[in-house]
Amino acid sequence: MAPETNAPDFMGLAGLLTEDERQVQAAVARFVDERVLPIIADCFEHERFPRELVPEMAALGLFGPTFHDYGCAGLSNVAYGLIMMELERGDSGLRSFASVQSGLVMHPVHTYGSAEQKQRWLPALAKADAIGCFGLTEPDGGSDPGTMKTHARRAGGDWILNGAKMWITNGTVADVAVVWARTDDGVRGFLVERGTPGYTARDIQHKFSLRASVTSELFFEDCRVPEESRLPLAEGLGAPLSCLTQARYGIAWGAIGAAQACYREALAFAQQRVLFGQTLVKKQVVQQRLAEMLRRISTAQLLAWQLGRLKDAGTLHHTQVSLAKWNNVRMALDVARDARDLLGAGGISVECCPIRHALNLESVITYEGTETIHQLIVGRQITGEDAF
Amino acid sequence: MRVLVVVRQVPDSTTAIKIRPDGQDIDRTGVKMVVNPFDEFAIEQAVQLREKRKDVESVTALIVGPAQAAEALRTALAVGADDGIHLEDPAFDKLDELQTAALIAAAVKAGGYALVVLGKQEIDLDSGQLGPALAELLDVPHVGAAVKLMLADDGKSFTAHRRIEGAEEIVEVVLPAVVTCDKGLCEMRYPSLPNLMKAKKKPVKVLKAADVSGFAETVGALGGTTLHTFQPPPERPPGKMLDGEPEQAAQALVQLLREEAKVI
């Protein structure tokens, strides 16, 4: 059987999936085709977060889909990855929204929260009656969360938070922020609700990336939260780092979607564009570039699939996620840039998707661990030496 | 009242279709199959009736097709149908619309369905015959291409709107009946992921030819049509470019339209 070169699915990822996973992917793909693609370029151009899609995404069950309780779908991690892949085929900003809601907010509440916290927040987050954000990164250093300046001190039965967080997806639209702060006992996590005195958020302006998603700064000035708002099971930096592993896992899948969108547009263009009397696809140099894109997308797909299988088996190591995030996002950024170039002058317009994806992926390659950080994580795993 | 929705699975309209070398079918490798869009309206309409009306007890989704057709059935179940019937047998593969209608009629006549809904046509072979044929074989009235459907309060009849040339026709029909659905009736909701998972647990009856009483006699007696071959439409001849000044080109164009194309 001839390999599929349009999606592309050259190595037959579809054949490796369960029927559940295939149906989940088809359902989300349809949503992206019908609801996201018609509006997303305009959202990006005008720096608008398509908030109207959030209730629809919630109704589809896209938030916290791997949980078996709280009204969630109980899907495999491979299915979760496919959801991220399809969403990011639409736009990295939209996938970021979903990543944060599921991986960085619902995950810590589910893993580290009290029964009351779970009951209060998880059904609301799944239905998007509440939107969440995740505050770990600070203005003075994203890659080194150990130097966190935000701190929380005990005041009677309460905690007083002071500090600032930066580059926070969903910050100003969030009803609840998962905030990480230093305490005398080490790093702890707090659920801070919108409107809590001393907690403010402000959007970061002048972004040329992830323009269809909200990125904010959070400020805490003597912000008092009760002990019941602390995530009781989160102790130390390992807790927020486990959240990052969740998010990075989704990104490793998501980036494939962005690359697929760029490849498809470049291929369609090369098939109809005539230059020097021939369509572009008849040129050796163009074929070589398309083959290169397809090769890299295909290897990323298999890497992501194996990552998902390891996660479903419960044997996934976070350094494997680092390797996949590094490989797949680098792949997607390179594919997007090359597709942009193949499209010629038209490629600089947001009417073609590669420039939007390329600009978005500049963020994706930076957030949730920069490329260098992931290389150093893998390097440390090889050598046993910490070289950050 | 029990409602039956007939669902068909068709190739996704965005897929490029290639005809098999033997001309007997399209090449189905890698072709994405979806629920027939007109049947989606029927699924949504049936589910809405059941959600709004206490007297609508259940919605059953039915499909005739190979094992893969179970995916379309599962979509109907995820959207809200309560149970499914999958008529799956190699003997069903080559049935035409009339024979398929006879098969469905034989399979459901004991089911006591007051209302049967389905799309007005299927987007692959486009015959549009299944609905009317099914009504005929069930010996009930048929309303074609409805864009609005309202069940009477007593649940014994309904009013349907049909778009006809320059007007809308409103008909009142006593149940049981078959209604085929047109675009505009309603849009099918997206099946949610939790419901897709729950759909797996809903009961689906798989029926083989031997399970459908009277299949051999009824369907065999119908004769039916035989598909000869699929052919792609002839390629369009290349266009002709007219050079020269606009005045001369316009003149040449008019001349060609009159003398060669004979359209003016």
XYZ file of C-alpha atoms in Angstrom:
652
model
C 0.000 0.000 0.000
C 1.354 3.394 -0.995
C 2.320 5.599 1.956
C 0.102 8.595 2.675
C 1.860 11.809 1.644
C -0.849 14.446 2.002
C -1.653 14.540 5.726
C 1.203 13.477 5.795
C 1.158 10.079 7.510
C 4.014 8.416 5.670
C 4.866 5.777 8.267
C 1.243 4.936 9.040
C 0.639 6.496 12.466
C -3.122 6.056 11.901
C -2.598 2.295 11.733
C -0.877 2.303 15.131
C -3.818 3.950 16.855
C -6.745 2.291 18.578
C -10.213 2.865 17.171
C -10.910 5.185 20.129
C -7.851 7.240 19.335
C -8.728 7.484 15.652
C -12.267 8.623 16.429
C -11.043 11.192 18.941
C -8.610 12.569 16.400
C -11.310 12.731 13.717
C -13.700 14.553 16.051
C -11.124 17.182 17.015
C -9.880 17.516 13.427
C -13.387 18.347 12.318
C -13.735 20.982 15.025
C -10.453 22.556 13.944
C -11.393 22.502 10.248
C -14.849 23.953 10.750
C -14.477 26.279 13.714
C -10.825 27.252 14.069
C -9.302 27.512 10.595
C -11.913 29.938 9.216
C -11.156 32.566 11.898
C -7.678 31.948 13.242
C -5.613 34.010 10.784
C -7.786 37.019 11.534
C -7.418 36.439 15.296
C -3.654 36.301 14.900
C -3.566 39.411 12.722
C -5.663 41.443 15.148
C -4.151 39.967 18.307
C -7.460 38.542 19.472
C -7.934 35.450 21.632
C -10.944 33.559 20.172
C -12.630 33.227 23.525
C -15.885 32.239 21.838
C -14.288 28.864 21.030
C -13.630 28.021 24.693
C -17.187 26.879 25.565
C -17.223 24.808 22.367
C -13.910 23.186 23.280
C -15.292 22.444 26.741
C -18.466 20.933 25.284
C -16.261 18.712 23.133
C -14.479 17.550 26.282
C -11.016 18.834 25.351
C -10.051 19.893 28.874
C -8.606 17.258 31.181
C -9.562 14.498 28.732
C -7.310 11.856 30.321
C -9.005 11.991 33.719
C -11.521 9.251 34.401
C -13.520 11.306 36.893
C -15.136 14.745 37.155
C -17.020 14.310 33.884
C -13.858 13.859 31.799
C -13.468 11.391 28.934
C -10.818 9.055 30.385
C -8.759 8.933 27.199
C -5.310 7.450 26.671
C -2.287 9.722 26.634
C -1.886 9.007 22.926
C -5.420 10.347 22.384
C -4.500 13.412 24.451
C -1.487 13.932 22.216
C -3.638 13.658 19.092
C -5.958 16.338 20.486
C -2.976 18.643 20.972
C -1.722 17.837 17.472
C -5.037 18.723 15.866
C -5.452 21.903 17.930
C -1.980 23.072 16.993
C -2.697 22.320 13.341
C -5.106 25.191 13.946
C -2.834 27.419 15.990
C -0.191 27.106 18.709
C -2.038 29.763 20.726
C -5.185 27.692 20.911
C -3.186 24.592 21.811
C -1.393 26.622 24.476
C -4.737 27.537 26.006
C -5.737 23.874 26.155
C -2.288 22.790 27.412
C -2.475 25.226 30.288
C -6.035 24.365 31.247
C -5.383 20.598 31.178
C -1.680 20.064 31.877
C -0.789 23.019 34.062
C -3.994 23.658 36.008
C -6.212 20.555 36.087
C -3.178 18.260 36.433
C -1.754 19.891 39.609
C -5.219 20.210 41.164
C -5.874 16.542 40.370
C -2.437 15.369 41.554
C -1.651 17.669 44.467
C -5.056 19.046 45.482
C -7.306 18.241 48.435
C -10.661 16.527 47.928
C -12.380 19.891 48.406
C -10.117 21.622 45.893
C -10.733 18.903 43.325
C -14.486 18.989 43.819
C -14.557 22.750 43.623
C -12.310 23.239 40.612
C -12.065 20.179 38.379
C -15.680 20.019 37.110
C -15.634 23.794 36.575
C -12.294 23.680 34.745
C -13.462 20.757 32.579
C -16.561 22.723 31.548
C -14.489 25.930 31.242
C -16.836 27.577 33.718
C -13.483 28.447 35.240
C -10.310 29.213 33.301
C -6.922 28.623 34.880
C -3.373 29.854 34.523
C -0.038 28.642 35.877
C 2.444 30.982 37.524
C 5.971 29.630 37.767
C 8.193 31.727 35.469
C 9.408 35.042 36.863
C 10.736 38.204 35.210
C 14.294 37.476 36.344
C 14.778 34.026 34.932
C 12.571 31.456 33.314
C 15.038 28.628 32.895
C 16.123 28.592 36.531
C 12.979 28.295 38.657
C 15.188 27.489 41.656
C 15.938 31.199 42.005
C 12.245 31.984 42.442
C 11.703 35.288 44.219
C 7.974 35.048 44.804
C 7.485 34.000 48.386
C 4.707 33.110 50.779
C 4.924 33.557 54.517
C 2.576 32.279 57.147
C 0.324 34.788 58.887
C -1.835 33.000 61.431
C -3.792 30.402 59.474
C -3.227 32.239 56.181
C -0.420 32.850 53.735
C 0.808 36.226 52.452
C 2.118 36.139 48.879
C 4.524 38.676 47.380
C 6.225 38.659 44.013
C 5.594 38.659 40.259
C 5.184 36.092 37.513
C 5.857 36.665 33.826
C 4.867 35.125 30.460
C 1.741 33.580 31.925
C -0.636 32.177 29.303
C -4.299 33.002 30.128
C -3.229 35.319 33.000
C -5.841 38.055 32.606
C -8.647 35.707 31.588
C -8.039 33.233 34.413
C -10.472 32.698 37.273
C -7.848 30.811 39.222
C -4.055 30.892 39.153
C -1.833 28.026 40.248
C 0.969 30.052 41.824
C 4.287 28.640 42.953
C 6.126 30.423 45.744
C 9.061 29.913 48.072
C 8.216 29.311 51.709
C 10.354 28.513 54.751
C 9.612 24.847 53.982
C 10.517 25.033 50.280
C 8.424 25.636 47.169
C 4.661 25.357 47.608
C 1.685 25.786 45.252
C -1.342 27.984 45.879
C -4.685 28.378 44.137
C -5.267 32.117 43.962
C -8.655 33.271 42.763
C -9.264 36.246 40.561
C -10.322 39.229 42.648
C -8.264 38.245 45.703
C -7.007 41.564 47.144
C -3.363 42.078 46.237
C -3.530 39.893 43.114
C -3.521 41.681 39.766
C -2.762 40.664 36.192
C -1.849 42.653 33.116
C -1.447 41.615 29.494
C 1.945 41.630 27.821
C 1.780 43.827 24.726
C 3.780 43.966 21.494
C 3.970 40.189 20.971
C 4.710 39.027 17.451
C 4.042 35.422 18.417
C 1.052 33.568 19.907
C -1.057 36.562 19.016
C -4.272 34.502 19.213
C -3.588 33.725 22.863
C -3.390 35.830 26.020
C 0.011 36.212 27.716
C 0.187 38.125 30.962
C 2.144 39.219 33.998
C 0.836 38.438 37.486
C 1.533 40.595 40.539
C 1.146 39.665 44.196
C 1.317 42.423 46.769
C 0.590 41.222 50.272
C -1.940 38.890 48.738
C -3.563 36.908 51.552
C -4.847 33.403 50.819
C -6.128 30.830 53.322
C -4.307 27.579 54.079
C -7.150 25.766 52.255
C -5.905 27.344 49.023
C -2.514 25.667 49.294
C -2.094 22.464 47.285
C -1.506 20.092 50.225
C 0.405 17.378 48.360
C 2.789 19.654 46.451
C 6.139 19.790 48.202
C 9.207 21.267 46.556
C 10.113 22.178 43.000
C 9.345 18.648 41.796
C 5.627 19.468 41.797
C 5.719 22.333 39.295
C 8.320 20.466 37.259
C 5.950 17.480 36.967
C 3.372 19.904 35.565
C 5.922 21.043 32.998
C 6.490 17.436 31.978
C 2.749 17.185 31.276
C 2.748 20.340 29.207
C 5.943 19.394 27.354
C 4.417 16.052 26.490
C 1.482 17.837 24.834
C 3.814 20.213 23.018
C 5.840 17.320 21.567
C 2.611 16.203 19.872
C 1.219 19.650 19.168
C 4.207 20.842 17.161
C 3.560 18.056 14.630
C 0.179 19.600 13.838
C 1.734 22.987 13.098
C 4.309 21.326 10.831
C 1.608 19.337 9.006
C -0.353 22.499 8.281
C 2.758 24.183 6.857
C 3.754 21.137 4.795
C 0.268 20.844 3.284
C 0.197 24.479 2.269
C 3.703 24.336 0.797
C 2.860 21.151 -1.114
C -0.394 22.549 -2.517
C 1.439 25.685 -3.617
C 4.289 23.761 -5.223
C 1.784 21.624 -7.137
C 0.144 24.584 -8.849
C 2.821 27.273 -9.014
C 4.528 27.448 -12.419
C 8.066 28.805 -12.603
C 10.300 28.746 -15.677
C 7.635 26.781 -17.526
C 7.263 24.003 -14.954
C 5.340 23.466 -11.748
C 7.550 23.758 -8.694
C 7.071 20.087 -7.816
C 9.052 19.143 -10.944
C 12.167 20.890 -9.613
C 14.724 18.725 -7.855
C 15.403 21.324 -5.232
C 11.715 21.618 -4.336
C 11.255 17.848 -4.158
C 14.268 17.647 -1.907
C 12.790 20.238 0.423
C 9.374 18.541 0.518
C 11.021 15.174 1.157
C 13.021 16.706 3.986
C 9.852 18.119 5.570
C 8.095 14.771 5.246
C 11.062 12.886 6.710
C 11.178 15.099 9.749
C 7.409 15.081 10.305
C 7.357 11.276 10.004
C 10.107 10.743 12.571
C 8.447 13.212 14.940
C 5.157 11.308 14.646
C 6.749 8.008 15.617
C 8.688 9.637 18.436
C 5.495 11.165 19.822
C 3.632 7.886 19.505
C 6.275 5.974 21.420
C 6.315 8.737 24.034
C 2.562 8.276 24.406
C 2.892 4.533 24.769
C 5.500 4.962 27.495
C 3.244 7.458 29.264
C 0.267 5.106 29.021
C 2.445 2.313 30.434
C 3.532 4.597 33.280
C 7.223 4.188 32.469
C 7.869 7.539 30.816
C 10.978 9.377 32.015
C 10.973 13.159 31.919
C 14.232 13.244 29.944
C 12.476 11.339 27.151
C 9.867 14.092 27.093
C 12.688 16.633 26.891
C 14.218 14.892 23.905
C 10.873 14.748 22.104
C 9.949 18.354 22.880
C 13.349 19.480 21.624
C 13.231 17.349 18.475
C 9.626 17.970 17.511
C 9.484 21.699 18.108
C 12.796 22.221 16.301
C 11.395 20.132 13.449
C 8.193 22.171 13.318
C 9.989 25.515 13.419
C 12.338 24.464 10.609
C 9.459 23.102 8.522
C 7.426 26.279 9.083
C 10.321 28.528 8.100
C 11.105 26.477 5.006
C 7.437 26.341 3.984
C 7.296 30.112 4.414
C 10.257 30.408 2.092
C 8.840 27.978 -0.498
C 5.703 30.096 -0.739
C 7.774 33.005 -2.028
C 6.492 36.533 -1.543
C 2.981 35.334 -0.693
C 4.506 33.480 2.218
C 4.953 36.672 4.198
C 1.168 37.128 4.348
C -0.833 35.805 7.265
C -3.253 34.522 4.621
C -0.786 31.649 4.298
C -0.357 29.688 7.514
C 3.434 29.057 7.616
C 4.466 32.529 8.758
C 1.877 32.435 11.562
C 3.042 28.991 12.646
C 6.711 29.984 12.373
C 6.143 33.058 14.535
C 4.128 31.029 17.048
C 6.762 28.303 17.192
C 9.379 30.889 18.219
C 7.466 30.947 21.501
C 6.899 27.211 21.588
C 10.611 26.525 21.220
C 11.273 28.939 24.090
C 8.560 28.098 26.607
C 8.287 24.971 28.744
C 12.049 24.658 28.654
C 14.082 26.285 25.908
C 15.778 24.101 23.350
C 19.092 24.544 25.178
C 17.590 23.520 28.494
C 16.261 20.310 26.963
C 19.640 19.594 25.388
C 21.242 20.050 28.818
C 18.638 17.819 30.458
C 19.469 15.072 27.956
C 23.181 15.853 28.337
C 22.921 15.427 32.084
C 21.167 12.097 31.584
C 24.054 10.919 29.367
C 26.924 12.159 31.505
C 25.554 12.427 34.998
C 26.973 15.958 35.023
C 24.815 18.993 35.726
C 25.929 21.662 33.216
C 23.188 24.292 33.401
C -42.792 6.538 20.488
C -39.644 5.052 19.066
C -37.563 6.812 16.420
C -35.262 5.160 13.884
C -32.427 7.035 12.192
C -30.874 5.486 9.110
C -27.216 6.465 8.803
C -24.882 6.004 5.857
C -21.123 6.230 5.723
C -19.628 8.070 2.751
C -16.161 9.252 1.665
C -15.257 12.667 3.073
C -16.027 15.248 0.395
C -12.595 16.843 0.831
C -10.826 13.606 -0.170
C -9.618 13.278 -3.745
C -11.386 10.227 -5.176
C -9.626 7.821 -7.541
C -11.444 5.106 -9.468
C -10.070 1.597 -9.160
C -8.463 0.220 -12.343
C -11.262 -2.374 -12.706
C -13.837 0.442 -12.577
C -15.963 -1.456 -10.041
C -15.444 0.898 -7.121
C -13.397 3.820 -5.950
C -9.986 3.125 -4.458
C -10.841 3.123 -0.762
C -7.324 2.912 0.661
C -6.634 5.924 2.817
C -10.024 7.468 2.020
C -11.509 9.066 5.115
C -15.074 7.914 5.708
C -17.601 10.172 7.425
C -21.272 10.213 8.321
C -23.320 11.274 5.308
C -23.905 15.014 5.944
C -27.657 14.792 5.205
C -27.943 11.929 7.718
C -26.295 14.176 10.323
C -29.374 16.416 10.170
C -31.538 13.354 10.772
C -29.452 12.221 13.766
C -29.596 15.651 15.381
C -33.333 15.993 14.707
C -34.062 12.616 16.279
C -31.893 13.341 19.317
C -33.497 16.754 19.796
C -36.946 15.171 19.706
C -35.951 12.713 22.378
C -34.434 15.460 24.536
C -37.478 17.718 24.242
C -40.303 15.211 24.314
C -41.143 12.843 27.122
C -43.217 10.658 24.781
C -40.196 9.895 22.575
C -38.856 6.801 24.331
C -35.785 6.020 22.311
C -33.721 6.727 19.212
C -32.220 3.784 17.362
C -29.490 4.340 14.758
C -29.220 1.847 11.914
C -26.511 1.365 9.330
C -25.953 -1.079 6.488
C -22.295 -1.572 5.732
C -18.986 -3.311 6.391
C -17.244 -3.499 9.776
C -15.814 0.001 9.291
C -19.361 1.436 9.215
C -19.467 0.856 12.982
C -17.554 4.131 13.297
C -20.433 6.089 11.767
C -22.848 4.254 14.033
C -20.704 5.202 17.019
C -20.866 8.870 16.023
C -24.684 8.650 16.033
C -24.573 6.975 19.457
C -22.153 9.629 20.759
C -24.453 12.406 19.583
C -27.312 10.817 21.519
C -28.893 7.764 19.877
C -29.683 5.116 22.506
C -28.868 1.947 20.636
C -27.761 0.749 17.249
C -28.424 -1.848 14.584
C -25.564 -2.761 12.273
C -26.553 -4.805 9.228
C -23.215 -6.298 8.295
C -22.811 -9.142 5.828
C -20.932 -9.535 2.538
C -24.367 -10.327 1.050
C -25.337 -6.676 1.656
C -22.340 -5.184 -0.158
C -23.803 -4.942 -3.635
C -27.417 -4.092 -2.835
C -28.921 -1.137 -4.662
C -31.174 1.388 -2.922
C -34.416 -0.518 -3.438
C -32.874 -3.762 -2.180
C -31.297 -1.924 0.762
C -34.692 -0.455 1.586
C -36.190 -3.950 1.486
C -33.445 -5.202 3.790
C -33.988 -2.386 6.281
C -37.758 -2.807 6.133
C -37.395 -6.529 6.842
C -35.028 -5.840 9.734
C -37.087 -3.128 11.460
C -40.703 -3.891 10.678
C -41.170 -5.636 14.014
C -39.439 -2.744 15.821
C -42.535 -0.542 15.993
C -40.816 2.660 14.953
C -43.282 5.528 14.648
C -40.866 7.832 12.884
C -38.028 6.970 10.529
C -35.633 9.813 9.639
C -32.683 9.882 7.263
C -30.928 12.277 4.900
C -32.619 13.125 1.623
C -29.658 11.771 -0.325
C -26.190 10.317 0.151
C -23.305 12.458 -1.050
C -21.442 9.605 -2.744
C -23.888 7.912 -5.151
C -26.510 10.639 -4.808
C -29.508 8.480 -5.711
C -31.857 9.894 -3.096
C -34.029 6.802 -3.388
C -33.575 5.076 -0.052
C -36.092 7.202 1.892
C -39.004 6.947 -0.554
C -38.333 3.241 -1.183
C -38.232 2.519 2.533
C -41.546 4.334 3.062
C -43.090 2.331 0.243
C -41.885 -0.989 1.621
C -42.953 -0.108 5.169
C -46.252 1.035 3.656
C -46.189 4.423 5.395
C -46.282 8.022 4.110
C -43.071 9.773 3.064
C -42.077 13.418 3.328
C -39.036 14.337 1.255
C -36.398 16.979 1.959
C -37.873 18.465 5.125
C -36.302 21.663 6.477
C -38.515 21.831 9.566
C -40.246 19.137 11.556
C -42.668 19.677 14.439
C -44.287 16.857 16.323
C -47.917 17.467 17.362
C -48.597 17.639 21.108
C -50.450 14.328 21.062
C -47.513 12.637 19.328
C -49.731 11.182 16.638
C -48.833 13.425 13.727
C -46.311 16.045 12.697
C -45.959 19.088 10.505
C -43.067 19.321 8.082
C -41.841 22.203 5.937
C -40.358 21.571 2.505
C -38.614 24.045 0.285
C -40.083 23.982 -3.181
C -39.577 26.248 -6.168
C -40.276 29.802 -4.942
C -42.253 28.743 -1.866
C -42.282 26.625 1.240
C -44.713 23.741 1.376
C -46.161 22.801 4.747
C -47.543 19.310 5.112
C -49.239 17.511 7.957
C -48.638 13.799 8.243
C -49.996 11.074 10.481
C -47.444 8.736 12.047
C -45.941 6.300 11.351
C -43.989 7.907 8.535
C -40.604 8.306 6.887
C -39.043 11.776 6.681
C -35.909 12.623 4.716
C -33.955 15.648 5.886
C -32.506 18.569 3.960
C -29.884 21.157 4.847
C -31.427 23.783 7.114
C -33.303 21.364 9.362
C -30.622 21.529 12.032
C -26.862 21.195 12.356
C -25.499 18.140 14.127
C -23.669 18.946 17.342
C -20.086 17.725 17.660
C -19.945 14.424 19.508
C -18.088 15.151 22.742
C -15.106 12.997 23.667
C -16.713 11.665 26.891
C -19.807 10.722 24.866
C -17.658 9.048 22.212
C -16.233 6.855 24.982
C -19.674 6.169 26.470
C -21.025 5.304 23.013
C -18.864 2.182 23.067
C -21.003 0.857 25.902
C -24.344 1.441 24.202
C -25.975 -1.702 22.812
C -25.425 -2.416 19.116
C -27.134 -5.373 17.488
C -25.099 -6.800 14.608
C -27.359 -8.589 12.153
C -26.203 -10.946 9.413
C -28.295 -11.951 6.402
C -29.448 -15.059 8.245
C -30.684 -12.921 11.165
C -33.052 -10.898 8.970
C -36.153 -12.967 8.436
C -37.315 -12.843 4.863
C -34.086 -11.263 3.580
C -33.402 -13.889 0.904
C -36.978 -14.021 -0.407
C -37.802 -10.319 -0.330
C -34.539 -8.839 -1.494
C -33.795 -11.638 -3.943
C -37.169 -11.183 -5.600
C -36.563 -7.506 -6.273
C -34.093 -7.838 -9.087
C -32.510 -4.443 -8.828
C -29.891 -2.524 -10.692
C -26.330 -3.647 -11.353
C -23.426 -1.291 -11.344
C -21.494 -1.568 -14.590
C -18.525 0.690 -14.183
C -17.300 3.952 -12.717
C -15.715 6.401 -15.137
C -14.175 9.764 -14.478
C -15.871 12.636 -16.317
C -14.106 13.461 -19.611
C -11.312 15.968 -19.249
C -12.157 19.478 -20.270
C -10.503 20.530 -23.541
C -7.868 23.226 -23.052
C -8.957 26.863 -23.383
C -8.017 29.039 -26.335
C -6.071 32.271 -25.770
C -6.920 35.225 -28.020
C -4.012 37.577 -28.646
C -4.045 41.053 -30.088
C -5.671 44.383 -29.312
C -8.823 44.241 -27.153
C -11.030 45.329 -30.089
C -9.807 42.524 -32.361
C -9.829 39.987 -29.532
C -13.433 40.864 -28.660
C -14.417 40.508 -32.291
C -12.685 37.136 -32.561
C -14.350 36.006 -29.329
C -17.843 36.864 -30.560
C -17.118 35.105 -33.833
C -15.928 31.960 -32.018
C -18.896 31.960 -29.659
C -21.248 32.203 -32.620
C -19.596 29.930 -35.143
C -17.623 27.402 -33.109
C -19.311 27.147 -29.726
C -22.699 28.118 -31.206
C -23.879 29.667 -27.958
C -24.920 33.085 -29.305
